[in-house]
Tab-separated table of C-alpha atoms in Angstrom:
chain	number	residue	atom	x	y	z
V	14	UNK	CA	81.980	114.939	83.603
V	15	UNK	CA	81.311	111.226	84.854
V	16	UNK	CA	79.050	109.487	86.996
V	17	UNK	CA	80.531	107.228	89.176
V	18	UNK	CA	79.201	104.161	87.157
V	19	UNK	CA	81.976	105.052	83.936
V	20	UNK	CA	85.202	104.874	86.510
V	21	UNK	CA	87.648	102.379	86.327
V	22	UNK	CA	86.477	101.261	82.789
V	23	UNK	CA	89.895	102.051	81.610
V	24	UNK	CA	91.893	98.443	82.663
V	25	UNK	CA	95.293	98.935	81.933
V	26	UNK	CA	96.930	96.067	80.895
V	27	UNK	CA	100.847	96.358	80.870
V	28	UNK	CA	102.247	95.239	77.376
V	29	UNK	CA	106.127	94.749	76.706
V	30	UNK	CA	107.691	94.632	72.954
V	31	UNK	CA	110.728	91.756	73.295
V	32	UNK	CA	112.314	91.531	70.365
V	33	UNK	CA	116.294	92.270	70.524
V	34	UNK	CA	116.379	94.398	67.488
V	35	UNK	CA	114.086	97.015	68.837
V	36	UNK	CA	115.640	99.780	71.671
V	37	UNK	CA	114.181	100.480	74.332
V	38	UNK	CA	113.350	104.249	73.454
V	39	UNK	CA	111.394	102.815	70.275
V	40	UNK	CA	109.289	100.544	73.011
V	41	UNK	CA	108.927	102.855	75.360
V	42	UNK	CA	107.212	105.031	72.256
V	43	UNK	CA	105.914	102.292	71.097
V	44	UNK	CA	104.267	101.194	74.487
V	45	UNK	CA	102.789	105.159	74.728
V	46	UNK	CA	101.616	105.317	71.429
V	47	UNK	CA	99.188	101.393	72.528
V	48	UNK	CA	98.362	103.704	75.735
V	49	UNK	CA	96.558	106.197	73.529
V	50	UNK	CA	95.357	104.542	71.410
V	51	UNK	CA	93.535	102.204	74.417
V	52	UNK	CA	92.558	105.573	75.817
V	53	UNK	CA	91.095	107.239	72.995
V	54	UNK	CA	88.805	103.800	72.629
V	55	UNK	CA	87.622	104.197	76.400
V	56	UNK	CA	87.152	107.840	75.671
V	57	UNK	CA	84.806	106.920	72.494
V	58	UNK	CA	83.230	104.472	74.592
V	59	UNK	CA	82.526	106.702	77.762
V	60	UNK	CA	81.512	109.621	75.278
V	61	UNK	CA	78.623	107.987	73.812
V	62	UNK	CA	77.318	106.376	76.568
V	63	UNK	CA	76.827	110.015	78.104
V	64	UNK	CA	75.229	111.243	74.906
V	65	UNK	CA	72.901	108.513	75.543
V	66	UNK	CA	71.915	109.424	79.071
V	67	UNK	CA	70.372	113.006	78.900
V	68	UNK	CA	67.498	112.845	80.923
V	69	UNK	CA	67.494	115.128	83.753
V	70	UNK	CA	65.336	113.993	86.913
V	71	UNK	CA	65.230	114.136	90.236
V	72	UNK	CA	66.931	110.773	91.640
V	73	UNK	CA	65.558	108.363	93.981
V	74	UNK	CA	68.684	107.000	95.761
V	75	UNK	CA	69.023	103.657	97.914
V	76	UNK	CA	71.592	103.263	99.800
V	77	UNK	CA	71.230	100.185	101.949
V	78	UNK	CA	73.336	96.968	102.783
V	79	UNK	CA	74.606	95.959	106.410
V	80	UNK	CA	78.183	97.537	105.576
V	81	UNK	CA	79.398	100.913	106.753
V	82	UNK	CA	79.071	103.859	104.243
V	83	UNK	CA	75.440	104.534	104.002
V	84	UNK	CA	74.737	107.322	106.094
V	85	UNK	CA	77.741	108.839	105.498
V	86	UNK	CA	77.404	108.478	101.749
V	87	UNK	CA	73.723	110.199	102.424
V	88	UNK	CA	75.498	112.936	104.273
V	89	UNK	CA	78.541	113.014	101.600
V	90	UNK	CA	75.672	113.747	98.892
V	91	UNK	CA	74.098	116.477	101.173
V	92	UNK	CA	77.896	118.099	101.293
V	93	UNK	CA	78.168	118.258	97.918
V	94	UNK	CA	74.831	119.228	97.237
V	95	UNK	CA	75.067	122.066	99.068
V	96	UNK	CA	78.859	123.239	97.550
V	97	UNK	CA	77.080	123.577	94.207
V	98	UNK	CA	74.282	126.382	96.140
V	99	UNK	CA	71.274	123.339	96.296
V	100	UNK	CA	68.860	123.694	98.829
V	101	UNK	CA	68.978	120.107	101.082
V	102	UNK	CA	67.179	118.866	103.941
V	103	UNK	CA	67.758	115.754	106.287
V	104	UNK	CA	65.649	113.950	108.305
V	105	UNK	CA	67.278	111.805	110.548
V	106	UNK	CA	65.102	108.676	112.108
V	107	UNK	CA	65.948	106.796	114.947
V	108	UNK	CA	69.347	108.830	115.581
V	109	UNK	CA	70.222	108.824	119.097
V	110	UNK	CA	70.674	111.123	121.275
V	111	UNK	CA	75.012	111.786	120.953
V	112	UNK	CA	75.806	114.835	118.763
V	113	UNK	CA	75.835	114.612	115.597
V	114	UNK	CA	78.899	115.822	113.824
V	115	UNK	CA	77.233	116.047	110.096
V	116	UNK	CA	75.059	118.303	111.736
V	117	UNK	CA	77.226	120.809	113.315
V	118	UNK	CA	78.526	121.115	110.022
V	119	UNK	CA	75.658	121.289	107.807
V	120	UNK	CA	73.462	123.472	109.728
V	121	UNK	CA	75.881	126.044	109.601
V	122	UNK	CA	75.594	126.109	105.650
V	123	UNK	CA	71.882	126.346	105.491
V	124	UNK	CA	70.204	122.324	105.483
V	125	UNK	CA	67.856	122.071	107.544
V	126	UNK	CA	67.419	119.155	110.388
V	127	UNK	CA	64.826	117.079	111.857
V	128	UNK	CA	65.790	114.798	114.200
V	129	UNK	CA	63.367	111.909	115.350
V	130	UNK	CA	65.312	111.648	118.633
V	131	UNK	CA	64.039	108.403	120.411
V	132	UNK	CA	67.475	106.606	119.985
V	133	UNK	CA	67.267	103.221	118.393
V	134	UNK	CA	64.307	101.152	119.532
V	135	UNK	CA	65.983	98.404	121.686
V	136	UNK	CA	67.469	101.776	124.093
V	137	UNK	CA	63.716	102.684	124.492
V	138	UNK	CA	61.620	99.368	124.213
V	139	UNK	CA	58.343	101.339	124.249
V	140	UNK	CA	56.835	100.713	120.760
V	141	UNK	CA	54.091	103.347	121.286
V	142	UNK	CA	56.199	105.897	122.003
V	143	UNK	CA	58.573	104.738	118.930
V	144	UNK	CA	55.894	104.689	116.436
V	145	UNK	CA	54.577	108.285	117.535
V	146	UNK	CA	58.309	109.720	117.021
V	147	UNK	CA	58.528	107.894	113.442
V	148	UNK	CA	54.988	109.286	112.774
V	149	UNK	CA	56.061	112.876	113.786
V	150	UNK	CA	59.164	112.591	111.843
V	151	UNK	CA	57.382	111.266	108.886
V	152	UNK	CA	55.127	114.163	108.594
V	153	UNK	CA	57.959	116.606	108.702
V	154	UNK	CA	59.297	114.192	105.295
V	155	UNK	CA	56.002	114.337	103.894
V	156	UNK	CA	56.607	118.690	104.005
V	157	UNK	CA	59.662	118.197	102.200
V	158	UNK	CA	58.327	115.846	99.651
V	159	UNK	CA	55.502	118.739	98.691
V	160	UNK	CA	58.296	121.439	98.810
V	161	UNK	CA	59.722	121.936	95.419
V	162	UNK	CA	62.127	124.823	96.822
V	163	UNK	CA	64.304	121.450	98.233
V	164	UNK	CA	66.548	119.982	95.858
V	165	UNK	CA	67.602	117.124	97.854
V	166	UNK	CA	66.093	115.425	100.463
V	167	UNK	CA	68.286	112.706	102.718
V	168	UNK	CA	66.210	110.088	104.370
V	169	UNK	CA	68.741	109.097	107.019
V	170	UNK	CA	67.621	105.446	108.718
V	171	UNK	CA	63.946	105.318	107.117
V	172	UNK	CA	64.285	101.551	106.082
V	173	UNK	CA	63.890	100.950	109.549
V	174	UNK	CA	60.408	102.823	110.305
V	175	UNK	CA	59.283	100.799	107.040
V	176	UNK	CA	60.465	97.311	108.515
V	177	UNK	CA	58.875	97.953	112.289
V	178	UNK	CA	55.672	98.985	110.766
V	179	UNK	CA	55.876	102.585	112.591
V	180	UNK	CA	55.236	104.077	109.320
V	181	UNK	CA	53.138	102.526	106.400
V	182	UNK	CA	55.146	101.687	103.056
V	183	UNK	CA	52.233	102.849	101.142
V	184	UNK	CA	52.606	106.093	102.449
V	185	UNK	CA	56.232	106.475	101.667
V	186	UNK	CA	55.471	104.857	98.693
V	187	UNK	CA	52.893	108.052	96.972
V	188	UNK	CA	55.134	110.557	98.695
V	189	UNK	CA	58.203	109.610	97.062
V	190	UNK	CA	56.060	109.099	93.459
V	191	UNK	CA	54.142	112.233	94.467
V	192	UNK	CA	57.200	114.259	94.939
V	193	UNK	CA	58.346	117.499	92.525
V	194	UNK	CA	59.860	116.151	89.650
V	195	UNK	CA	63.454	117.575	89.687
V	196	UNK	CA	64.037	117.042	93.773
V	197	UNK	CA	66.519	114.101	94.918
V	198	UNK	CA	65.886	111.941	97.316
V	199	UNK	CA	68.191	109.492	99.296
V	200	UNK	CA	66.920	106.544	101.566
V	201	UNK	CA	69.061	105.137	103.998
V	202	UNK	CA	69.533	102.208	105.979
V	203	UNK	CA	69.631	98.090	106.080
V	204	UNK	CA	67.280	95.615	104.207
V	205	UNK	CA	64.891	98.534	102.321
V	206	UNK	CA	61.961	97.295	101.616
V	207	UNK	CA	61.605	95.963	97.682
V	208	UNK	CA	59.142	98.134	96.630
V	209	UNK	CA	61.050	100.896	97.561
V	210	UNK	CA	64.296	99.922	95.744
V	211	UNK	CA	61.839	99.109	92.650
V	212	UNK	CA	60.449	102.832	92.844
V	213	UNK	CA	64.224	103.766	93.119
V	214	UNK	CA	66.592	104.893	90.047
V	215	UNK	CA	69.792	103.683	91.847
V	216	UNK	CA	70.536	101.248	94.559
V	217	UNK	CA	73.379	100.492	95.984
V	218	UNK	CA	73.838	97.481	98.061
V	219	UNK	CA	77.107	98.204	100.680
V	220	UNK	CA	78.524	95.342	102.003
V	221	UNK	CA	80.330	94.229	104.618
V	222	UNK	CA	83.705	92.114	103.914
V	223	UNK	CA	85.019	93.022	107.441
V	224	UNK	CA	84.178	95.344	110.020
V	225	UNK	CA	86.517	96.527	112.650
V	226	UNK	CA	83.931	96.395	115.705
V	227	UNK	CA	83.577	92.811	115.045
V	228	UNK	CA	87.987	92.650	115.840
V	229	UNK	CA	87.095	94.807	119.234
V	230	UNK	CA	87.617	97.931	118.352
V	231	UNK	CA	85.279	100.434	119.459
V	232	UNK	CA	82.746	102.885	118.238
V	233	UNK	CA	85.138	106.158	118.200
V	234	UNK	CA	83.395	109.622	118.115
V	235	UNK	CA	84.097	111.591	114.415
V	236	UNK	CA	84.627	107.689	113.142
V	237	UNK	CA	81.880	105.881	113.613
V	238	UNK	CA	79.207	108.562	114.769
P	22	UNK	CA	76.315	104.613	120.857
P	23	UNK	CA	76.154	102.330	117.935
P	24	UNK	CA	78.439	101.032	115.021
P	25	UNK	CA	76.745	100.710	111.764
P	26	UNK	CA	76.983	97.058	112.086
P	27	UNK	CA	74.817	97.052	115.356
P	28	UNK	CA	72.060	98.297	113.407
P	29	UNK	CA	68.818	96.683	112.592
P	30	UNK	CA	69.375	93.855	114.936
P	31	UNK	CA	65.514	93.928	115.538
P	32	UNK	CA	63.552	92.238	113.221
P	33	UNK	CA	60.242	92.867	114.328
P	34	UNK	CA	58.105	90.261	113.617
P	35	UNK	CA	54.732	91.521	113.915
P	36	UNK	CA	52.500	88.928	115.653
P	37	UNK	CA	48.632	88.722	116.852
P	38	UNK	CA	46.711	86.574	119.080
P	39	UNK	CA	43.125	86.124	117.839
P	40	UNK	CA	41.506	83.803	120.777
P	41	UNK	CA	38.032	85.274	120.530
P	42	UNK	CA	37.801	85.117	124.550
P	43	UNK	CA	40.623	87.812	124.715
P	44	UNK	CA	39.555	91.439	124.484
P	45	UNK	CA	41.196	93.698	122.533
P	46	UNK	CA	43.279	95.757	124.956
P	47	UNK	CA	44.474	93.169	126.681
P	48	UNK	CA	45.692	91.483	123.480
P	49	UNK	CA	46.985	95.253	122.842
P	50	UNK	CA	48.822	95.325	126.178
P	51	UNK	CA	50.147	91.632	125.437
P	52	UNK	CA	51.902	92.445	122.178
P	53	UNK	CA	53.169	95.814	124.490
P	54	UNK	CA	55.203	93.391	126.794
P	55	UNK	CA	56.315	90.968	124.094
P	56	UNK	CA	58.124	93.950	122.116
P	57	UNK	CA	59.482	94.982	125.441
P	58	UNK	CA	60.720	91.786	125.896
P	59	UNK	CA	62.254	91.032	122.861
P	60	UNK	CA	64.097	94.781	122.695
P	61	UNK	CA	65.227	93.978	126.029
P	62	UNK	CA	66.653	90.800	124.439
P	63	UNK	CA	68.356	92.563	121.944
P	64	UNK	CA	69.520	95.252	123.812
P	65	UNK	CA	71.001	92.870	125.768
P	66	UNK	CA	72.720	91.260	122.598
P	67	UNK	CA	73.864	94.579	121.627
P	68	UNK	CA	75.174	96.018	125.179
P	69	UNK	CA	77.743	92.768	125.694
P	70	UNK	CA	78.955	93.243	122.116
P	71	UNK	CA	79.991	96.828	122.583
P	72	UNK	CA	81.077	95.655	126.367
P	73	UNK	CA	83.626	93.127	124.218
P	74	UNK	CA	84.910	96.075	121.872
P	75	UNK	CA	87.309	98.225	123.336
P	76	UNK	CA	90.524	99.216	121.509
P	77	UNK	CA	90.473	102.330	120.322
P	78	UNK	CA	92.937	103.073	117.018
P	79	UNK	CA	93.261	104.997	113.849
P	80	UNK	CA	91.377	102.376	111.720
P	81	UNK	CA	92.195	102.476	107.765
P	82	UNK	CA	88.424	101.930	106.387
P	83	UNK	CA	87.783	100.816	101.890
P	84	UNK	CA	85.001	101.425	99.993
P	85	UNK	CA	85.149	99.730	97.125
P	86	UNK	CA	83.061	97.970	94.571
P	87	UNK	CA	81.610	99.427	91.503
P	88	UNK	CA	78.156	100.892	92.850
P	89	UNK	CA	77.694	104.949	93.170
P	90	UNK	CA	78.520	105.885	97.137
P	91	UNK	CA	82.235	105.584	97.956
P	92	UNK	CA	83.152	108.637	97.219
P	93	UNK	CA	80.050	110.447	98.715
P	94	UNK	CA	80.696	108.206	101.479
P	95	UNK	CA	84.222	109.116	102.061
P	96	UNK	CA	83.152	112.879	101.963
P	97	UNK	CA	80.009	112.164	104.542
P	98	UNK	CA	82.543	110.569	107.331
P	99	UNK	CA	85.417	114.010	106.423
P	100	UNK	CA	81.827	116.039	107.400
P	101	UNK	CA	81.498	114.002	110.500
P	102	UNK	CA	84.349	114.478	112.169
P	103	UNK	CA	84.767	117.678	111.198
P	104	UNK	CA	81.576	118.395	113.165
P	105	UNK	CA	83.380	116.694	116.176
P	106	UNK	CA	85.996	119.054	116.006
P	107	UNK	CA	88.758	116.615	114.018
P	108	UNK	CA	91.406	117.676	111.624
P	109	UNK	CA	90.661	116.322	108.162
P	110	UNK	CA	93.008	116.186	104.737
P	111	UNK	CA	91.477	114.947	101.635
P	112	UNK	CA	93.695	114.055	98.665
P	113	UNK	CA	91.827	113.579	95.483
P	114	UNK	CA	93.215	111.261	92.815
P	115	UNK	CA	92.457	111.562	88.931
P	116	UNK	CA	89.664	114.068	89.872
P	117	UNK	CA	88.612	116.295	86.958
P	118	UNK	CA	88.658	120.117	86.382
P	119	UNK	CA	85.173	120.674	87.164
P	120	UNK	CA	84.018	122.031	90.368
P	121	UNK	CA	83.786	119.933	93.698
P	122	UNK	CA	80.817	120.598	95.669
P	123	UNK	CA	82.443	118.979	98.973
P	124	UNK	CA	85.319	120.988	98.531
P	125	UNK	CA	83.776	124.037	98.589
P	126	UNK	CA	82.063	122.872	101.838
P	127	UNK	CA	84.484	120.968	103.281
P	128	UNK	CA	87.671	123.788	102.778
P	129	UNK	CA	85.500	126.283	104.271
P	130	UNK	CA	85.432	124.254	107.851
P	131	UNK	CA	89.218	123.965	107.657
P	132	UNK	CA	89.811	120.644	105.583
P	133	UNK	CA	92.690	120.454	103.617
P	134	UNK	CA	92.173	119.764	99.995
P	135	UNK	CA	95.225	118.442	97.346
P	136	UNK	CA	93.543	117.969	94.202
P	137	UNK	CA	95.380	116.081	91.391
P	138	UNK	CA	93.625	117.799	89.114
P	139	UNK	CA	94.625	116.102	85.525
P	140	UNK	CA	90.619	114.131	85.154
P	141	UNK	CA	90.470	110.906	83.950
P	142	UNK	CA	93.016	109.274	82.805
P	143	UNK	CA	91.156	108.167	79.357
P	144	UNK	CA	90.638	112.227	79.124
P	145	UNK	CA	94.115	112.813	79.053
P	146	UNK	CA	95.494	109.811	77.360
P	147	UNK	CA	98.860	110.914	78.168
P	148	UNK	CA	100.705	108.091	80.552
P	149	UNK	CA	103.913	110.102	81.864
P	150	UNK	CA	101.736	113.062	82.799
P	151	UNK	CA	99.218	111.165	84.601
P	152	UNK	CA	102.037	109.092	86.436
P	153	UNK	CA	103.749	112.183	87.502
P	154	UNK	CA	100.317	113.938	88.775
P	155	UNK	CA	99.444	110.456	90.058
P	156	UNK	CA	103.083	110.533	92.459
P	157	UNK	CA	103.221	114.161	93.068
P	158	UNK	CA	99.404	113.541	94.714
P	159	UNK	CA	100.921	110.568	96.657
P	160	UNK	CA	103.527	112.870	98.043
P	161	UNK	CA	100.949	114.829	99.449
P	162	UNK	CA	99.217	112.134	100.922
P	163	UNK	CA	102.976	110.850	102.529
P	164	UNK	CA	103.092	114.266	104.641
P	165	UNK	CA	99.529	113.354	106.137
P	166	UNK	CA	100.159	109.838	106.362
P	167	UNK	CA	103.269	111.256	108.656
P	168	UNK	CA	101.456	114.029	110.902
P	169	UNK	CA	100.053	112.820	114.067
P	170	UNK	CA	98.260	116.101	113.980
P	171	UNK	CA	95.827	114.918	111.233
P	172	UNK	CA	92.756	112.611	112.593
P	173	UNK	CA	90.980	111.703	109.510
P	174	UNK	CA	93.136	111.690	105.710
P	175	UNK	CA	90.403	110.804	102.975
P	176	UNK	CA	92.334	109.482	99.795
P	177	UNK	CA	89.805	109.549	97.558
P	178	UNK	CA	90.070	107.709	94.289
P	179	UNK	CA	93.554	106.130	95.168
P	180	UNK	CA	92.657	102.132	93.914
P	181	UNK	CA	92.930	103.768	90.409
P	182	UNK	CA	96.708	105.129	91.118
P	183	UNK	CA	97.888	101.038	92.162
P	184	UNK	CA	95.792	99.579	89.643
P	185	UNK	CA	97.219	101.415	86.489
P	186	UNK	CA	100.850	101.154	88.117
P	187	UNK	CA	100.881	104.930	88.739
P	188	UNK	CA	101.785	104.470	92.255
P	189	UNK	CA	103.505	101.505	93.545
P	190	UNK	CA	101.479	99.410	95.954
P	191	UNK	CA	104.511	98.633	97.937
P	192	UNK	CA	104.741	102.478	98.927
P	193	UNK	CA	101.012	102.596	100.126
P	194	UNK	CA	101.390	99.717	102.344
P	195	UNK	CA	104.585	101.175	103.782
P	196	UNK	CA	103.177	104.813	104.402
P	197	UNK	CA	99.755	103.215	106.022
P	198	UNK	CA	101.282	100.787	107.887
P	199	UNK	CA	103.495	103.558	109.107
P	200	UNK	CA	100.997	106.084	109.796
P	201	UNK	CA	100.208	107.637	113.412
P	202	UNK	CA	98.320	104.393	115.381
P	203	UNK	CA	95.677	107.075	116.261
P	204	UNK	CA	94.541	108.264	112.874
P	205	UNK	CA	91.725	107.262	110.718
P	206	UNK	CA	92.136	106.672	106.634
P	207	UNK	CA	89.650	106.284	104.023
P	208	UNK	CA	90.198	104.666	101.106
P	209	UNK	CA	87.765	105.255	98.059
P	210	UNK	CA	87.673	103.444	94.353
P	211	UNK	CA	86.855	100.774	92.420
P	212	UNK	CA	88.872	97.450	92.531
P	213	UNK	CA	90.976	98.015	95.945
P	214	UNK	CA	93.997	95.611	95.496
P	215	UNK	CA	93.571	93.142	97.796
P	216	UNK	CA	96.628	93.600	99.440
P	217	UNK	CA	95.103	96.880	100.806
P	218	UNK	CA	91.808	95.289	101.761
P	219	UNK	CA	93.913	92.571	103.700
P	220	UNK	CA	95.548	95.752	105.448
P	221	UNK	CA	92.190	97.355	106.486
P	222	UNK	CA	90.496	97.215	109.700
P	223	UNK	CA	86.961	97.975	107.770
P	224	UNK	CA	86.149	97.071	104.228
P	225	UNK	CA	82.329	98.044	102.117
P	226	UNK	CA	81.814	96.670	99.142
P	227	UNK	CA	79.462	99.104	97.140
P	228	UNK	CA	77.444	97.242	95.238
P	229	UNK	CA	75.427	99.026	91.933
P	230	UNK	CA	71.912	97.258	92.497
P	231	UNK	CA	71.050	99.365	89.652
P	232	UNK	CA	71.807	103.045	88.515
P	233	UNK	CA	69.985	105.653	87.026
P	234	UNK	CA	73.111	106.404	84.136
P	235	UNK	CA	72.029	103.098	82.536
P	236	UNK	CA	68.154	103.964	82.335
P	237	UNK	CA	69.184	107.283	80.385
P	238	UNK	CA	69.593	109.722	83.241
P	239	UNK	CA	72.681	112.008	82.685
P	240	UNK	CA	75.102	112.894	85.658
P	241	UNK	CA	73.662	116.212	87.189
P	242	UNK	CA	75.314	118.687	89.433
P	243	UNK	CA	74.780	118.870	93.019
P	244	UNK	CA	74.596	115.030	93.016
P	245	UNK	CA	76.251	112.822	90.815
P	246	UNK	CA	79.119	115.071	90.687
């Protein structure tokens, strides 16, 4: 079994043999045999470096970045969670009010939902009312975070409620350190706060190289939300 | 509705007025307006962007780079518009023989799965086998690539197929560029040639801040894999 951070280590570098005398069965062998051998060095390699890592934990995962991919990678971690029989929950903050088509399909196997439900904070432009829906969502995270019956826990958007001040980072901070040992947790959403990514085991920063909205096309349902 | 890349156009910047002639709640009701005013602002910004974006097409989406969330986040947009009531294929390339969480989630909901199946390639160290599971798996993902009845393929892994020569770029480009105009691909792995990433409409680049594999954590079930 690998984690995704051993892929691709295997760089295949064609190789040709030349010489006239040879036939090309013999360098076809030949060039077989150098693929094995290449392999069984990766192999060695990728071996011991997962007889190095045997900690078990629970994870704190950042996904965050202004590229597309981190709320579905969130909800792609929830899916699989839940195909090996964990026990997830998802709170979503500042998801609109559209369906949401992660949900129809989670729900169904057993993760349970909380939805903050303001829409984003520009749609609204009442920060009272925004902070009291963070808050409110917050406390339902802070539930989970005590719950050690939840193996994994997706943060969808939180970044956000950290950046706007509607919740404290301290706060988030001694839940997430606070939290029972073995449960996952993954935070989603643009420019997470440092302390949070230096509390976290593994960040990932998702970039943008190009986005099709910015070449007019539009937000499609089952796509894009 | 939102695109990912609308997101987190607010930067609050949190700002006080300390005249000591002003009371309190009328400094309160001051900063009230001025985040009204600025969300209007953006929500301004935001409404004539998604005014300007209005093509709707099948749009062929990467995530690469070598940080842990492609895959996941491959999986997370299948869930998605699944939920919405979309048809969704997944083809997975040099995926092992241990169980796939999103499979067993995803199958159940009507995706279908084709599963390569042979693991790593520095597992099997065997070139001709991996190059005919690598084509057979490409087949597979021709037929999709063919049916207008299919909304969302997922070809998970695939970079790994052009990169070692197990596939021939050429025949990628052909079958996406072919593909109905109306259906959505995602295209998962490390390294995308660039020839690809020049052919996509949307392109992440998952970046591994840092990752929990390197501080001694092993892969776990349920969430790495």
């Amino acid at each position: 079994m690998m984690t995704d951070i051993n892929k691709g280590e295997n760089n295949h570098q064609s190789s040709t043999d030349n010489s006239p005398e040879r036939d090309h069965d013999s360098r076809e062998q030949d060039k077989a045999e150098r693929h094995k051998a290449r392999q069984q060095k990766v192999k060695a390699a990728v071996d011991a470096k997962i007889a190095q890592a045997q900690t078990e934990k629970g994870v704190l995962l950042v996904l965050t970045g202004n590229g597309k991919g981190k709320s579905t990678g969130g909800f792609g971690n929830i899916t699989r969670a839940v195909g090996h029989g964990k026990k997830a929950a998802v709170v979503q903050f500042i998801k609109g009010n559209w369906p949401c088509g992660e949900r129809a399909v989670l729900e169904k196997v057993g993760v349970a939902f909380h939805v903050m439900g303001t829409g984003f904070t520009w749609e609204t432009q009442d920060k009272a009312k925004d902070t009291a829906a963070a808050q409110s969502a917050w406390e339902a995270a802070e539930t989970l975070l005590k719950d050690d019956s939840i193996d994994i826990i997706l943060l969808d958007e939180l970044t956000y409620m950290v950046s706007y001040h509607y919740i404290e980072l301290e706060r988030v901070l001694e839940a997430l350190k606070n939290r029972p040992p073995m449960q996952h947790v993954i935070i989603t959403g643009r420019a997470c706060h440092r302390a949070i990514i230096e509390l976290a085991d593994t960040v990932s920063e998702v970039q943008p190289i190009k986005h099709a909205f910015e070449a007019g096309v539009k937000a499609q349902i089952g796509f894009d939300y």
